[in-house]
Amino acid sequence: VGNQSLSGLTWALCTGVLSLPYSIQQSFFNRAFIPAYDQVVMLRKLMIKSKIEEAIQNGVKQIVFLGGGYDIRALMT
C-alpha cells in the first residue's frame, strides 16, 4: 500500500509504529489490536510443525512451502 492511499493520521501511525523496536511493536499490537497476538503466532507455528511431522510419519516425501517469505521452517530439522 502506497503512502498516497493512506490518510495522514494512518500513515503517521504506521510509520511511527514501524520505527519502534520490535518488542515495543509487539506490545502495541497485543494491547491495541489482538490480545495475546504473539501467543497466537506461536501456537500457529507449533500446529504447523505438528502437521508436518505427522505427514512425514505417514510417508509424505515432499512438502512445499508456498509463500514462505522469511520463514526458516524448511531449514529446520
mmCIF file of C-alpha atoms in Angstrom:
data_model
loop_
_atom_site.group_PDB
_atom_site.id
_atom_site.type_symbol
_atom_site.label_atom_id
_atom_site.label_comp_id
_atom_site.label_asym_id
_atom_site.label_seq_id
_atom_site.Cartn_x
_atom_site.Cartn_y
_atom_site.Cartn_z
ATOM 1 C CA VAL A 1 0.000 0.000 0.000
ATOM 2 C CA GLY A 2 1.490 3.284 -1.026
ATOM 3 C CA ASN A 3 1.547 6.337 1.189
ATOM 4 C CA GLN A 4 -0.884 8.030 -1.192
ATOM 5 C CA SER A 5 -3.725 5.681 -0.277
ATOM 6 C CA LEU A 6 -3.374 6.129 3.483
ATOM 7 C CA SER A 7 -4.878 9.049 5.313
ATOM 8 C CA GLY A 8 -2.377 11.328 7.027
ATOM 9 C CA LEU A 9 -3.087 10.030 10.530
ATOM 10 C CA THR A 10 -2.976 6.365 9.491
ATOM 11 C CA TRP A 11 0.271 6.889 7.593
ATOM 12 C CA ALA A 12 1.850 8.677 10.572
ATOM 13 C CA LEU A 13 0.729 5.906 12.948
ATOM 14 C CA CYS A 14 2.085 3.143 10.689
ATOM 15 C CA THR A 15 5.367 4.956 10.140
ATOM 16 C CA GLY A 16 5.719 5.691 13.856
ATOM 17 C CA VAL A 17 4.992 2.126 14.979
ATOM 18 C CA LEU A 18 7.297 0.574 12.381
ATOM 19 C CA SER A 19 10.189 2.776 13.529
ATOM 20 C CA LEU A 20 9.939 1.401 17.088
ATOM 21 C CA PRO A 21 11.951 -1.598 18.326
ATOM 22 C CA TYR A 22 10.263 -4.946 17.644
ATOM 23 C CA SER A 23 9.471 -5.654 21.312
ATOM 24 C CA ILE A 24 7.560 -2.369 21.574
ATOM 25 C CA GLN A 25 5.737 -3.127 18.312
ATOM 26 C CA GLN A 26 4.656 -6.478 19.799
ATOM 27 C CA SER A 27 3.341 -4.790 22.938
ATOM 28 C CA PHE A 28 1.450 -2.247 20.834
ATOM 29 C CA PHE A 29 -0.269 -4.906 18.707
ATOM 30 C CA ASN A 30 -1.014 -7.064 21.762
ATOM 31 C CA ARG A 31 -2.774 -4.182 23.501
ATOM 32 C CA ALA A 32 -4.289 -2.237 20.608
ATOM 33 C CA PHE A 33 -5.475 -4.888 18.169
ATOM 34 C CA ILE A 34 -5.231 -8.549 19.102
ATOM 35 C CA PRO A 35 -4.707 -9.548 22.724
ATOM 36 C CA ALA A 36 -2.060 -12.277 23.019
ATOM 37 C CA TYR A 37 -1.021 -11.834 19.353
ATOM 38 C CA ASP A 38 2.421 -13.334 19.963
ATOM 39 C CA GLN A 39 0.882 -16.419 21.610
ATOM 40 C CA VAL A 40 -1.423 -16.881 18.611
ATOM 41 C CA VAL A 41 1.567 -16.763 16.260
ATOM 42 C CA MET A 42 3.495 -19.241 18.433
ATOM 43 C CA LEU A 43 0.560 -21.680 18.582
ATOM 44 C CA ARG A 44 0.116 -21.444 14.814
ATOM 45 C CA LYS A 45 3.787 -22.325 14.280
ATOM 46 C CA LEU A 46 3.525 -25.272 16.689
ATOM 47 C CA MET A 47 0.423 -26.541 14.884
ATOM 48 C CA ILE A 48 2.181 -26.333 11.505
ATOM 49 C CA LYS A 49 5.225 -28.154 12.919
ATOM 50 C CA SER A 50 2.980 -30.881 14.309
ATOM 51 C CA LYS A 51 1.159 -31.336 10.976
ATOM 52 C CA ILE A 52 4.463 -31.531 9.076
ATOM 53 C CA GLU A 53 5.872 -34.139 11.463
ATOM 54 C CA GLU A 54 2.639 -36.145 11.217
ATOM 55 C CA ALA A 55 2.726 -36.026 7.407
ATOM 56 C CA ILE A 56 6.353 -37.215 7.338
ATOM 57 C CA GLN A 57 5.498 -40.120 9.645
ATOM 58 C CA ASN A 58 2.638 -41.036 7.297
ATOM 59 C CA GLY A 59 5.038 -41.305 4.351
ATOM 60 C CA VAL A 60 4.858 -37.904 2.686
ATOM 61 C CA LYS A 61 8.054 -37.482 0.646
ATOM 62 C CA GLN A 62 7.850 -33.804 -0.259
ATOM 63 C CA ILE A 63 6.453 -30.682 1.412
ATOM 64 C CA VAL A 64 6.106 -27.413 -0.497
ATOM 65 C CA PHE A 65 6.057 -24.107 1.393
ATOM 66 C CA LEU A 66 4.018 -21.614 -0.590
ATOM 67 C CA GLY A 67 4.701 -18.009 0.319
ATOM 68 C CA GLY A 68 7.249 -18.921 2.984
ATOM 69 C CA GLY A 69 8.867 -15.481 2.965
ATOM 70 C CA TYR A 70 11.397 -15.241 5.767
ATOM 71 C CA ASP A 71 10.184 -18.443 7.450
ATOM 72 C CA ILE A 72 13.153 -20.767 8.058
ATOM 73 C CA ARG A 73 10.983 -23.827 8.708
ATOM 74 C CA ALA A 74 12.318 -25.582 5.576
ATOM 75 C CA LEU A 75 15.857 -25.343 7.005
ATOM 76 C CA MET A 76 14.919 -26.637 10.464
ATOM 77 C CA THR A 77 15.479 -30.274 11.348
#
